[in-house]
Every structure is written in structure tokens, then in C-alpha cells.
Short mmCIF file of C-alpha atoms and ligand atoms in Angstrom, two decimals:
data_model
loop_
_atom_site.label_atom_id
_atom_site.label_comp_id
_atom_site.label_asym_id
_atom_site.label_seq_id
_atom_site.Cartn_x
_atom_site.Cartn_y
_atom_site.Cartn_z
CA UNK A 1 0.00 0.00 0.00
CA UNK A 2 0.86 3.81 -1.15
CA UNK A 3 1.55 5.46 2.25
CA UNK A 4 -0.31 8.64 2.15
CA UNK A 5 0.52 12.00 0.84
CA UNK A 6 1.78 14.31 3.33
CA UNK A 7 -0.99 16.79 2.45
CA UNK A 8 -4.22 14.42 3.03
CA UNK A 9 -2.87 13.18 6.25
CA UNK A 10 -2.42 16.90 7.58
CA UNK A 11 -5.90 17.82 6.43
CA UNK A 12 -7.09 14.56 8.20
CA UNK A 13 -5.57 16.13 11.64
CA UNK A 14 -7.39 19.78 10.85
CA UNK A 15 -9.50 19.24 14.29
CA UNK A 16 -6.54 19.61 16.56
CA UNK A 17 -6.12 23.19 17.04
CA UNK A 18 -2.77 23.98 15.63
CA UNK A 19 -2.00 25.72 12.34
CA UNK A 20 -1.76 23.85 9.05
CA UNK A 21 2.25 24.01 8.81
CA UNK A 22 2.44 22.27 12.03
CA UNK A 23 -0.40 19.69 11.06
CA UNK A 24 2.31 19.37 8.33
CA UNK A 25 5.31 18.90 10.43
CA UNK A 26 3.83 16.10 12.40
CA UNK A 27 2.41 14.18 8.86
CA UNK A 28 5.69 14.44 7.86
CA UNK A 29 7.50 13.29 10.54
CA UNK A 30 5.27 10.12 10.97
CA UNK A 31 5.31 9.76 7.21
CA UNK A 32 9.20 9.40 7.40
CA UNK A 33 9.33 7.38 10.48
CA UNK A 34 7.55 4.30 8.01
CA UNK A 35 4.56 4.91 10.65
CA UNK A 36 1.54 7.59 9.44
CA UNK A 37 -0.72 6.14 12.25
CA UNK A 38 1.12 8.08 14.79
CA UNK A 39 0.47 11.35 13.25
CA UNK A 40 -1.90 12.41 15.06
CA UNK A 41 -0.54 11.14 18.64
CA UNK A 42 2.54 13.93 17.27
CA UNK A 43 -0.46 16.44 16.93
CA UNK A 44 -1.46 16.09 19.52
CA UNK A 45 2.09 16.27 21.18
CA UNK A 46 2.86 19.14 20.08
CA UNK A 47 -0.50 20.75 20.84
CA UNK A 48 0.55 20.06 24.54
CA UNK A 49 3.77 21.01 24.64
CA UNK A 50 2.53 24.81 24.17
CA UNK A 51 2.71 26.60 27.03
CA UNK A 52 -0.85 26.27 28.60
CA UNK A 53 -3.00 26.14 31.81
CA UNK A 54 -2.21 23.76 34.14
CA UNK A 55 -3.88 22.54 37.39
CA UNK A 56 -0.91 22.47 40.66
CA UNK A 57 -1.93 19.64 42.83
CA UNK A 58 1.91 19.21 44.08
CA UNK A 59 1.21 21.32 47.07
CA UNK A 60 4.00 23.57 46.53
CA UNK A 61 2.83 26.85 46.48
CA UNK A 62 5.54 28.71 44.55
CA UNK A 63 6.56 25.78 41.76
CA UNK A 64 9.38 27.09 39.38
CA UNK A 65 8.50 24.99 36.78
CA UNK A 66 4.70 26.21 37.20
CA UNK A 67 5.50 29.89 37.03
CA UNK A 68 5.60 30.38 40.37
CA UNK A 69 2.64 32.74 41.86
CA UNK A 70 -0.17 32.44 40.07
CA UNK A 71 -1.03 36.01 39.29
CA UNK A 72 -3.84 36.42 36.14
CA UNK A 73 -2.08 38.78 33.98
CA UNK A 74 -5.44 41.11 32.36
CA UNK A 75 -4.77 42.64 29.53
CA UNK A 76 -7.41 43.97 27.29
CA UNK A 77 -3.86 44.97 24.77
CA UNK A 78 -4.92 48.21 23.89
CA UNK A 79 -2.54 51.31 24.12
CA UNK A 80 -1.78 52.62 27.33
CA UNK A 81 -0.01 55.63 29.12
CA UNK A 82 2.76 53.69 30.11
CA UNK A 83 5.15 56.87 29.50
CA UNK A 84 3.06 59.32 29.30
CA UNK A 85 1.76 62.08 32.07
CA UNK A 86 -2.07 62.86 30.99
CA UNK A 87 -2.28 65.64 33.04
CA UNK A 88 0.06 67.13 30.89
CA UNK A 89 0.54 65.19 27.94
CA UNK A 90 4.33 65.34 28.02
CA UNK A 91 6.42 62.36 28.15
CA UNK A 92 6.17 60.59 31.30
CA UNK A 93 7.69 57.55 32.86
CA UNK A 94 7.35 53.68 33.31
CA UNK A 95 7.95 54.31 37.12
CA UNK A 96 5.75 56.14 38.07
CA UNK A 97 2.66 53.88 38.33
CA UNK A 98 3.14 50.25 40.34
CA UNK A 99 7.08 51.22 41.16
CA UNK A 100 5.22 54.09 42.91
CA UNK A 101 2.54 51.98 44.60
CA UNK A 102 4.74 49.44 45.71
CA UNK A 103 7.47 51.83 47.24
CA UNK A 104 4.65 53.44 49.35
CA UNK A 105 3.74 49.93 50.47
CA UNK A 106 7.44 49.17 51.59
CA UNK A 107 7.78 52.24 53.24
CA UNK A 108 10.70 53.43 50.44
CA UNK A 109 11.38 57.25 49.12
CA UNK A 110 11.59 55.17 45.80
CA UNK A 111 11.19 51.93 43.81
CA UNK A 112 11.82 50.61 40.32
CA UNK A 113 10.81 47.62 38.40
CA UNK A 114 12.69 45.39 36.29
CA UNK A 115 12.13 42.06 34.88
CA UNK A 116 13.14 39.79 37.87
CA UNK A 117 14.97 39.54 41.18
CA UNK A 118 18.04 38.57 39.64
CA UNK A 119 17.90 41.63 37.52
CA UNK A 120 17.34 44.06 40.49
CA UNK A 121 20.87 42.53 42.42
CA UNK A 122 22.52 42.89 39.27
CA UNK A 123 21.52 46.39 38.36
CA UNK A 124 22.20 47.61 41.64
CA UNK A 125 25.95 46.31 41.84
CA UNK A 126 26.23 47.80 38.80
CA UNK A 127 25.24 51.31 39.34
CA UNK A 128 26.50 51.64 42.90
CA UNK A 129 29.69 49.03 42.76
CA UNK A 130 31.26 48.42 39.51
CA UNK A 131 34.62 49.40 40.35
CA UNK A 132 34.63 49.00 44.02
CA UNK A 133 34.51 46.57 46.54
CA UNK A 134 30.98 44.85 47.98
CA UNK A 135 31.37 43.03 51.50
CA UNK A 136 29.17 39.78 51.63
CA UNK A 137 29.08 37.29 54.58
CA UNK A 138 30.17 33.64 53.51
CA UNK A 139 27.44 32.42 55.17
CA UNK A 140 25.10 34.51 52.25
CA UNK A 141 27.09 33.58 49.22
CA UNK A 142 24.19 31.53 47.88
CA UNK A 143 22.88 29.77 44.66
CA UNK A 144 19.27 30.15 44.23
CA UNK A 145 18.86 27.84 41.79
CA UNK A 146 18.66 28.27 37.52
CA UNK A 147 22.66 29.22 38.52
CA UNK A 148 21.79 32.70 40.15
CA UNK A 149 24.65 32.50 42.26
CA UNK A 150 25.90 35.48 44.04
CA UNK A 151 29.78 35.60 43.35
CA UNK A 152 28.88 34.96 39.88
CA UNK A 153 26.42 37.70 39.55
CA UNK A 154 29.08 39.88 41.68
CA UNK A 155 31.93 39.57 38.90
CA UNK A 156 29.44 40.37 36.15
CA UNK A 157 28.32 43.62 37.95
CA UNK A 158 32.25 44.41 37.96
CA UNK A 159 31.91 44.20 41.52
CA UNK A 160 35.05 42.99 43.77
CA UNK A 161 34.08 40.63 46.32
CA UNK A 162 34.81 40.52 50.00
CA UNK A 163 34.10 37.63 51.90
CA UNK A 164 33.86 37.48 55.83
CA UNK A 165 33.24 35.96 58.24
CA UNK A 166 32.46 32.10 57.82
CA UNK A 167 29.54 29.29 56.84
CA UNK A 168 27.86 29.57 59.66
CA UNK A 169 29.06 32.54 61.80
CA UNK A 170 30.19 36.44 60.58
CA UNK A 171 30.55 38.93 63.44
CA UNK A 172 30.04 42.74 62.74
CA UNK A 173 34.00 42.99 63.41
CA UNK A 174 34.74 40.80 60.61
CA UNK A 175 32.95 43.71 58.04
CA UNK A 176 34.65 45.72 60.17
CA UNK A 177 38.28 44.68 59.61
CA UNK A 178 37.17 44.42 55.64
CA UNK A 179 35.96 48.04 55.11
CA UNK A 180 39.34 49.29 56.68
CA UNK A 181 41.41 47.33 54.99
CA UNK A 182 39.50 46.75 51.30
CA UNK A 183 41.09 47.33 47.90
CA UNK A 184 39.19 49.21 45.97
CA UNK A 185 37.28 50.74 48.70
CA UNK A 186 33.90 49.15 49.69
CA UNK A 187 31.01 50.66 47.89
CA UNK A 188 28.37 48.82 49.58
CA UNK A 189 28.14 45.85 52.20
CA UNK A 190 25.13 43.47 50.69
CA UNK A 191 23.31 41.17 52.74
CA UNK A 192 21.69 38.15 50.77
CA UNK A 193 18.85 36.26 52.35
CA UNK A 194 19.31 32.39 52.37
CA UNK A 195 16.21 32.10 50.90
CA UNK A 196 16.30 28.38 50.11
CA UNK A 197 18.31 26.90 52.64
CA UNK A 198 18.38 26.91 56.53
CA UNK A 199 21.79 26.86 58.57
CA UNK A 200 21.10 25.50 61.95
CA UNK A 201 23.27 25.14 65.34
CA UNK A 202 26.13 27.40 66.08
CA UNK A 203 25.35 30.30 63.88
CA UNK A 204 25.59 33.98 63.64
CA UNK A 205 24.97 36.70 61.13
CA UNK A 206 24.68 40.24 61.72
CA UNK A 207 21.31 41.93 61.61
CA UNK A 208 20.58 45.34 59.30
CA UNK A 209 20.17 47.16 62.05
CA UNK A 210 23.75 46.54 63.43
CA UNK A 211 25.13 46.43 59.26
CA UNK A 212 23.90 50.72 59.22
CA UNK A 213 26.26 51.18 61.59
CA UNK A 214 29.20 50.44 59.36
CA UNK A 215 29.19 53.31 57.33
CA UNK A 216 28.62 52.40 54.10
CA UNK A 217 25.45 52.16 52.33
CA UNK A 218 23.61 48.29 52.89
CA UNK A 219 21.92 46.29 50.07
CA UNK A 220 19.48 43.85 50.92
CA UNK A 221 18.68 41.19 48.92
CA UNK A 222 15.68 40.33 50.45
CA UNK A 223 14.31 37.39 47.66
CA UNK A 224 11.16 36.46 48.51
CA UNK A 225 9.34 39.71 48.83
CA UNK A 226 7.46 39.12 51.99
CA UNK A 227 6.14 42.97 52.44
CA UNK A 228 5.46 43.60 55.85
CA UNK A 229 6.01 40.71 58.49
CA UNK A 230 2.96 42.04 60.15
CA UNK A 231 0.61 40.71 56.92
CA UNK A 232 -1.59 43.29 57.27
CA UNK A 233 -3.82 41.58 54.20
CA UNK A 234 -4.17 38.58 56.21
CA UNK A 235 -7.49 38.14 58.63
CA UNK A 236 -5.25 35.99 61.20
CA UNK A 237 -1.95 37.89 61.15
CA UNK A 238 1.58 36.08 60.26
CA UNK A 239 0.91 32.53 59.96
CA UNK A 240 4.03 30.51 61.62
CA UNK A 241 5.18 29.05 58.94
CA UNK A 242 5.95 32.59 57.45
CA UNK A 243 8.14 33.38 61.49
CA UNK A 244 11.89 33.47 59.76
CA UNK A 245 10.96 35.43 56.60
CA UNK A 246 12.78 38.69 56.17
CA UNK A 247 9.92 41.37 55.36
CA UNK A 248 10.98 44.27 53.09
CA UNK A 249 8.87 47.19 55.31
CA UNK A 250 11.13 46.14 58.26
CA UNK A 251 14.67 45.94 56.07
CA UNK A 252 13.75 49.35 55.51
CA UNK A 253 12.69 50.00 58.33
CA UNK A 254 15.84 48.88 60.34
CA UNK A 255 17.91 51.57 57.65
CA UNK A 256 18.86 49.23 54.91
CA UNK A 257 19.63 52.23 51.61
CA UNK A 258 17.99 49.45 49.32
CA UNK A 259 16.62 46.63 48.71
CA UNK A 260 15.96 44.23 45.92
CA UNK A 261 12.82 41.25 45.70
CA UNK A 262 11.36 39.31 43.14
CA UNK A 263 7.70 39.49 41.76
CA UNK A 264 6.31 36.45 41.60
CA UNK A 265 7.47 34.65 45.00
CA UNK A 266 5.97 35.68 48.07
CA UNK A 267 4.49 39.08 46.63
CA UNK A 268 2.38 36.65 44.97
CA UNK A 269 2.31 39.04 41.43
CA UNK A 270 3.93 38.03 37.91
CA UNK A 271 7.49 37.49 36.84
CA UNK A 272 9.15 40.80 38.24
CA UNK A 273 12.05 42.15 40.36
CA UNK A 274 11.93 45.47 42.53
CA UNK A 275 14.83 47.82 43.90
CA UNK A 276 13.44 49.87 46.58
CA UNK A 277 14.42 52.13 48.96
CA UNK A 278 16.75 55.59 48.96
CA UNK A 279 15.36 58.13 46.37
CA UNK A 280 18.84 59.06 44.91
CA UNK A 281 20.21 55.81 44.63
CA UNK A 282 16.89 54.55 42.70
CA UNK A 283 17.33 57.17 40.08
CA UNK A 284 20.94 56.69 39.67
CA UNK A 285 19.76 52.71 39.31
CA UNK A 286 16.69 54.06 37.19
CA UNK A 287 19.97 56.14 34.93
CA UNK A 288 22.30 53.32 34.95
CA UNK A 289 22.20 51.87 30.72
CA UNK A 290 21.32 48.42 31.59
CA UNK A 291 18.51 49.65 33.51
CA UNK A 292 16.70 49.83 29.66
CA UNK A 293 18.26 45.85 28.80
CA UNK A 294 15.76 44.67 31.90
CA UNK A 295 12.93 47.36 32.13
CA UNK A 296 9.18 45.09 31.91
CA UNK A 297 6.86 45.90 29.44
CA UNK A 298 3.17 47.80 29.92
CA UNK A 299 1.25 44.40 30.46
CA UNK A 300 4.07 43.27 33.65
CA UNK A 301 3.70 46.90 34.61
CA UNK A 302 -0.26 46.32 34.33
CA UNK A 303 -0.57 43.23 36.61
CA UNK A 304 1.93 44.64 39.04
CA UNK A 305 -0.11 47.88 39.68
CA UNK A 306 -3.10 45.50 40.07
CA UNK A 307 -1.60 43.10 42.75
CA UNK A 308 -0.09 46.83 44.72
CA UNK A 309 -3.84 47.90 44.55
CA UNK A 310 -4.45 44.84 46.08
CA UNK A 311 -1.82 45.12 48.92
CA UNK A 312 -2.95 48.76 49.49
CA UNK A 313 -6.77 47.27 50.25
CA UNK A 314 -4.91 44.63 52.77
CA UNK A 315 -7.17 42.15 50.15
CA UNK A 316 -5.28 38.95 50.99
CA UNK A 317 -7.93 37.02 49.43
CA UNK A 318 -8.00 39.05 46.38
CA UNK A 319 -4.24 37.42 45.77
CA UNK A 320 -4.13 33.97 44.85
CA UNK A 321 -0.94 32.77 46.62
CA UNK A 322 -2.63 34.32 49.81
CA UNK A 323 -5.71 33.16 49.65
CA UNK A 324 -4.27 29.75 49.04
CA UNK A 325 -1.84 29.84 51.47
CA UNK A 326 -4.36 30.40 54.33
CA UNK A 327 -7.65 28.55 53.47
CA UNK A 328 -8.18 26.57 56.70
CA UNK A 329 -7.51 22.88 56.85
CA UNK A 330 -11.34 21.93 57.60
CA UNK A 331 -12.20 23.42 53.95
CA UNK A 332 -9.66 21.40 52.02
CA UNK A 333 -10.79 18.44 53.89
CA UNK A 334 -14.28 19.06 52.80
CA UNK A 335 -13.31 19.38 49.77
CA UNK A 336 -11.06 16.25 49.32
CA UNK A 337 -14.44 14.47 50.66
CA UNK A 338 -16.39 15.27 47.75
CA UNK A 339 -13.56 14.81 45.64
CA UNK A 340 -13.28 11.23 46.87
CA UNK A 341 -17.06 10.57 46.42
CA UNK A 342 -17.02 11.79 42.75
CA UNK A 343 -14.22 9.40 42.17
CA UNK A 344 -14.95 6.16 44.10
CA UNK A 345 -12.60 3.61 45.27
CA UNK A 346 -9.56 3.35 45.13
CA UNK A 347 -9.16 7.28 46.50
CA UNK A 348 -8.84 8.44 50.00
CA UNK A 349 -8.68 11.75 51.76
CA UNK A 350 -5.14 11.89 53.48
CA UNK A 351 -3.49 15.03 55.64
CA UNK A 352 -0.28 16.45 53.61
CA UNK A 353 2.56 19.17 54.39
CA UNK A 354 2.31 21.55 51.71
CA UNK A 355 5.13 23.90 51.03
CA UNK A 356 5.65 27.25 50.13
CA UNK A 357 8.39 26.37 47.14
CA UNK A 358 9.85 28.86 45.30
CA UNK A 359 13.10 29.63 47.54
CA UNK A 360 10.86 30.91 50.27
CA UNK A 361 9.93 29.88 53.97
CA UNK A 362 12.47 26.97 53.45
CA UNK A 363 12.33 23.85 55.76
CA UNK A 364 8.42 24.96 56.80
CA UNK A 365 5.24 23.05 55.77
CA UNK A 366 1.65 24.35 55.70
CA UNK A 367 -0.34 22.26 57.25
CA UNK A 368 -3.22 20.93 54.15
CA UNK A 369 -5.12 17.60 52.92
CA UNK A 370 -5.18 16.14 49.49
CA UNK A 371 -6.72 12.81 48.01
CA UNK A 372 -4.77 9.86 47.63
CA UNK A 373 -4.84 7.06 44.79
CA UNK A 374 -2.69 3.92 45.29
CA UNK A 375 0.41 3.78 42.47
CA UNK A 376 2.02 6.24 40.41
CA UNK A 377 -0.73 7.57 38.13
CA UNK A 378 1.31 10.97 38.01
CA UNK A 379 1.83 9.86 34.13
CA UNK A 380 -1.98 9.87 33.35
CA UNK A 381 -2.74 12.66 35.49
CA UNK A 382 -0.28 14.75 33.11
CA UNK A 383 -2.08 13.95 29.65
CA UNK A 384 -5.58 14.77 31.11
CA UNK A 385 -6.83 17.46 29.06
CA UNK A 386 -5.83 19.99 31.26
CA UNK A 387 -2.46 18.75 32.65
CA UNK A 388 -2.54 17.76 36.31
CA UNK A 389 0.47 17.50 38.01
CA UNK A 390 0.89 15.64 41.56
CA UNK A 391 2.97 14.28 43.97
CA UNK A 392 3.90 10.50 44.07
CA UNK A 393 4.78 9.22 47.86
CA UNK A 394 5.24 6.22 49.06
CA UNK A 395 3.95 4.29 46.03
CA UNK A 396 0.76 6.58 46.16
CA UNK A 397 -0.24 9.20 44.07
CA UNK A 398 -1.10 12.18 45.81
CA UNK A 399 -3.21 15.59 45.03
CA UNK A 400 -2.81 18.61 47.44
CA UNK A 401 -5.37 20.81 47.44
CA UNK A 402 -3.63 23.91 49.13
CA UNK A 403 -2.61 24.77 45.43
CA UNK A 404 -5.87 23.69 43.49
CA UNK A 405 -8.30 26.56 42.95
CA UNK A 406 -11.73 25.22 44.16
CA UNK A 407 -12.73 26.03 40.67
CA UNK A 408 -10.56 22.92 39.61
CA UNK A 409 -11.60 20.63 41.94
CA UNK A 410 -14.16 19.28 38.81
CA UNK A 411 -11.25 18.67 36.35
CA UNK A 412 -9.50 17.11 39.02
CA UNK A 413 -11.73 14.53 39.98
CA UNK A 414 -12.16 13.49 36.62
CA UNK A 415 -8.56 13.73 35.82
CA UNK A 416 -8.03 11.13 38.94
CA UNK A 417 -11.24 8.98 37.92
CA UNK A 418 -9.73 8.40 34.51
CA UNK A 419 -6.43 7.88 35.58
CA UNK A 420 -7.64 5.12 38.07
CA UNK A 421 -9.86 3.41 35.64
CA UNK A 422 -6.41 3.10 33.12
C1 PLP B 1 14.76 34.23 44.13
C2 PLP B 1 15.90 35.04 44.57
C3 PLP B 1 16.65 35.77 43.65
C4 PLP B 1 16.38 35.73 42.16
O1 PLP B 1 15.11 36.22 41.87
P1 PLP B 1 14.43 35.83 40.46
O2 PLP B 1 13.16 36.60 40.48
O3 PLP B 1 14.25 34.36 40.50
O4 PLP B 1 15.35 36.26 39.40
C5 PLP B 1 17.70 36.51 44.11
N1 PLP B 1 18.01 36.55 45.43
C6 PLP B 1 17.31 35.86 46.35
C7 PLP B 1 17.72 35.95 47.79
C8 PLP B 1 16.23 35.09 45.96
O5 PLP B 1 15.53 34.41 46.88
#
């Protein structure tokens, strides 16, 4: 038998929503593997691999691979005044709408927004340290993963490193002894926050509010974004999960000049990174030329303003990480109940530790419940129509609910009911 043209087998895939060349690709490919019957299984795999919705049952709050905070990004993709002032209908600036919101929420002269937290550390060594020396504890030389790693983005800057202290203790007399004796002089000490990692035992670091002391200006790398350690947007105040996270209001507060967080951790917004803090030192960061390389665009700006508005309402619930992050355990039980009706045997309700993820609150769990189905169905659960994507434990598969919108808990159950029936 003829194997079929290229052509007919592509217009026998047209109901899988991908454009014709790529119905093409996928004939083709099948065509030359000597196998046309998998053509549309190629389709279809390529249809999936776009990026797309997908439903969090891992429990980990702040999943890398998942984007991280779920923040809905609403853009209508119209024009906008992103640099331009209406009132007068000059030129205006990028920074002046959710850089200005969020430095009034972290209690900062100034702010600026760039494209992510690794972006903010770097553009700040470069405008106030290229050249000159930058004192860092060698208990805070970290790697936060996806090779951010702070002697490496130190040498980029054009930054000379001083390291004090040791792993697990640095006294304020060991930045003391650098600063007098560092060549080039120290332009700034920075403090990094071991965001995901935990030292334990005999340990000591020195706090901000001992660091102002020194004489130079003190960068805070804060990471997480935590705003205020008082969580003014939550009903029940700082859960304790959340005790050991740094809180930029209180950096600030304590007299750090500046300091730098990502978006889309524990601020709960979209893919961002903030410097905040001392007026003049944000514009000559705001001046710098690679400030332009890593400036966001209007729709980033957009969601950013949106999830500030938020904070400025204290409208936990209006965020979802928040709202996640504290739904009591009795409602995710209830809900893992009716989940486990609508799928039947095998599945049970079981109590989980979810986590916050992310390179935040590390070594804490948030207490949640999920359902359980015996074996490793993670496989299935992926190629449900929307993707599911759980946690396999102890020859179980599990689903946490912390990080499943109730609005999901329908696809879920099915996704689970057809995975058990496989
Ligand atoms: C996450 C993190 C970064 C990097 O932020 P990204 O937004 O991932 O680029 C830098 N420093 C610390 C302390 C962090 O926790």
C-alpha cells in the first residue's frame, strides 16, 4: 500500500487546534518514520507542549516549573499611558505607576521595576559598585537555583568581592576589619537572604540594624518579597510558617539604603524584580544603561499595579498565593471528601505538608489535605486534558489541594477517575 501524501494526512488532523504548517510537520514526521498512524498522537504532542493552563496539585505553592505565583495577567492589549503624564501630555515615565505603589507599600522614598529579582541585584551592583569593593558574609554567598549564584552575579556587575566571616558565623568585626582594609574601597556591604536553605546550630549573622552602623550604604537582597512581616492583608496575622521570613517594610525600616525582591514569590504578582528604597540611589539605578536591557513591558507593569492595589486594600484574598496559602484545613478536607465521592474507590482523603516552594519559607510546611490514589498515576494525570500535576509518595499518588483553585476541583476529579480506571 501507497503510504499517504503528506498533504491528506495533515488535512485529516485539521481538528486539533494547531495551524496547518504544524499539522504538516507532524504528517511528515510520521510519514518518514515508516509509521503515518502516529500522526496524530505527534499532533497532539505538540498541541501540549505549548505553554498552557495547568492545574498544581503538588502542594508547593511557589513551583518554578509552574511559574511560580499564580497572578492572572489582564490585559485587554490596547494602548496605554505607560510613559506618558495625561495631566500634561508630556512624556512621562514607566515608574511612576506600580514602582510608585509598591514603594509606598514598603515604606521606600523610591522603587523601580525590572524584569526579575536577579535583575534588580545585578543592576544595583552595577550602578553603585562596579569598580569597588561589595562586603558579603560567607554564610550569604548563595545559589538560588537556575545558577543565580551570588559571586557569579558579583563579577558580572564588575563588583570585587569581599568575603567574611564564615559558613555559619560572621561577626560585625569581621565587616569591620574588611571596610578598613578593602582594595578598591567598599562601595556597599550586601546582605543576601538564604532564601532556600536553613543553617542551623552554632550560627551567627549580623542583623541590618547593626550592618547601618558600618558606614557604608547596605543592600538587601531580600528574595522572597514578603512585604510587611505584620501581613496586614491577612485576617489571622503572620501565619508561623511565614516566622523566619525577612519582610521588606522592616529591612527598611531597620535603615537598609535598598533593597531588591522578586515578583512572583511571596508578593504573589507576575514574573518581576523590585529595587526599593533611597530616592537618589533609585534614580541613579533608574539612569544606569542596563537599567533599559531589563525594564518590563506595559502588560508586567499592568498586573503589578493590580496586585499593589491589592496590597494597598490589605485584600489577601484578592491574591491567589494568599488566599491559598491560608484557606483553613477543615475546607480542604471538605473538599477532598467530595472529591473522593465523585471518584470512588480506590481514592482516599489523606493530611499532607504543603510547602511554600519557590526559595521561600524553606524547611516549613503548611499544614493541608489532598486525596490519595494507590500507584504512580502521576503519568496519566499529566495527559488529562488539562495537565494535572501531583505528587507521588510512598507508592501513592497524591493531590494537594492547598494549590488547586476550588474552581478545579471538577477537572481534578475526573482527571483522577480516569487515571484510576487506566
Ligand atoms: C529568588 C531570589 C533571587 C532571584 O530572583 P528571580 O526573580 O528568581 O530572578 C535573588 N536573590 C534571592 C535571595 C532570591 O531568593
Amino acid at each position: 500500500m501507497r503510504p499517504p501524501s503528506v498533504d491528506a494526512l495533515a488535512r485529516s488532523l485539521a481538528d486539533i487546534d494547531l495551524p496547518h504548517p504544524l499539522l504538516v510537520d507532524a504528517a511528515r514526521a510520521a510519514i518518514a518514520a515508516g509509521d503515518p498512524g502516529t500522526a496524530r498522537s505527534r499532533a497532539e504532542s505538540t498541541r501540549r507542549a505549548l505553554l498552557g493552563p495547568v492545574v498544581n496539585a503538588t502542594g508547593i505553592l511557589l513551583h518554578t516549573n509552574l511559574g511560580r505565583a499564580p497572578w492572572p495577567v489582564r490585559d485587554e492589549g490596547g494602548y496605554r499611558n505607560l510613559e506618558l503624564d495625561l495631566a500634561t501630555g508630556e512624556r512621562g515615565s514607566r515608574d511612576t505607576h506600580a514602582a510608585g505603589l509598591l514603594a509606598r507599600l514598603c515604606g521606600a522614598d523610591d522603587a523601580l521595576v525590572v524584569n526579575n529579582g536577579a535583575a534588580a541585584v545585578l543592576l544595583v551592583l552595577r550602578t553603585l559598585a562596579a569598580g569597588l569593593s561589595v562586603v558579603v558574609s560567607r554564610g550569604e554567598l548563595v545559589e538560588i537555583g537556575g545558577g543565580f549564584r551570588i559571586p557569579e552575579i558579583l563579577a558580572e556587575s564588575g563588583a570585587h568581592l569581599v568575603e567574611v566571616g564564615t559558613t555559619n558565623r560572621t561577626r560585625l568585626a569581621d565587616y569591620e576589619a574588611a571596610i578598613a582594609s578593602a582594595d578598591p574601597p567598599v562601595g556597599l556591604v550586601l546582605k543576601v537572604h538564604p532564601s532556600n536553605y536553613r543553617i542551623t546550630g552554632f550560627t551567627s549573622s549580623v542583623p541590618v540594624s547593626q550592618l547601618v552602623g558600618l558606614g557604608v550604604p547596605v543592600v538587601v537582597d531580600v528574595g522572597s518579597g514578603l512585604l510587611d512581616a505584620t501581613c496586614p492583608w491577612l485576617r489571622g496575622g503572620p501565619p508561623e510558617w511565614l516566622r523566619d521570613e525577612p519582610a521588606c517594610r522592616q529591612t527598611l525600616a531597620a535603615g537598609a539604603a535598598l533593597i531588591t525582591f522578586s515578583g512572583d514569590k511571596l508578593l504573589g504578582g507576575p514574573q518581576a524584580g523590585v529595587v526599593a528604597g533611597s530616592a537618589a540611589m533609585v534614580a541613579r539605578c533608574r539612569r544606569q544603561p542596563l537599567a533599559r536591557a531589563v525594564r518590563p513591558g506595559g502588560h508586567v507593569l499592568g498586573a503589578v499595579q493590580q496586585l499593589a492595589l491589592a496590597y494597598l486594600r490589605n485584600d489577601g484574598d484578592a491574591i491567589p498565593l494568599w488566599r491559598m496559602a491560608s484557606v483553613p484545613v477543615e475546607v480542604l478536607r471538605q473538599r477532598a471528601q467530595a472529591i473522593v465521592a465523585s471518584v470512588g474507590d480506590p481514592a482516599i482523603v489523606v493530611d499532607t505538608d504543603a510547602t511554600m516552594g519557590g526559595g521561600s519559607a524553606p524547611g516549613t510546611v503548611v499544614p493541608s489535605v489532598g486525596v490519595a490514589v494507590p500507584g504512580s498515576v502521576a503519568a496519566e494525570l499529566r495527559s488529562a486534558p488539562t495537565p494535572v500535576l501531583a505528587r507521588v509518595v510512598d507508592d501513592h499518588t497524591v493531590a494537594d489541594l492547598r494549590t488547586v483553585d476550588p474552581s478545579h476541583d471538577d477537572l481534578l476529579a475526573a482527571a483522577l477517575k480516569a487515571a484510576v480506571l487506566q
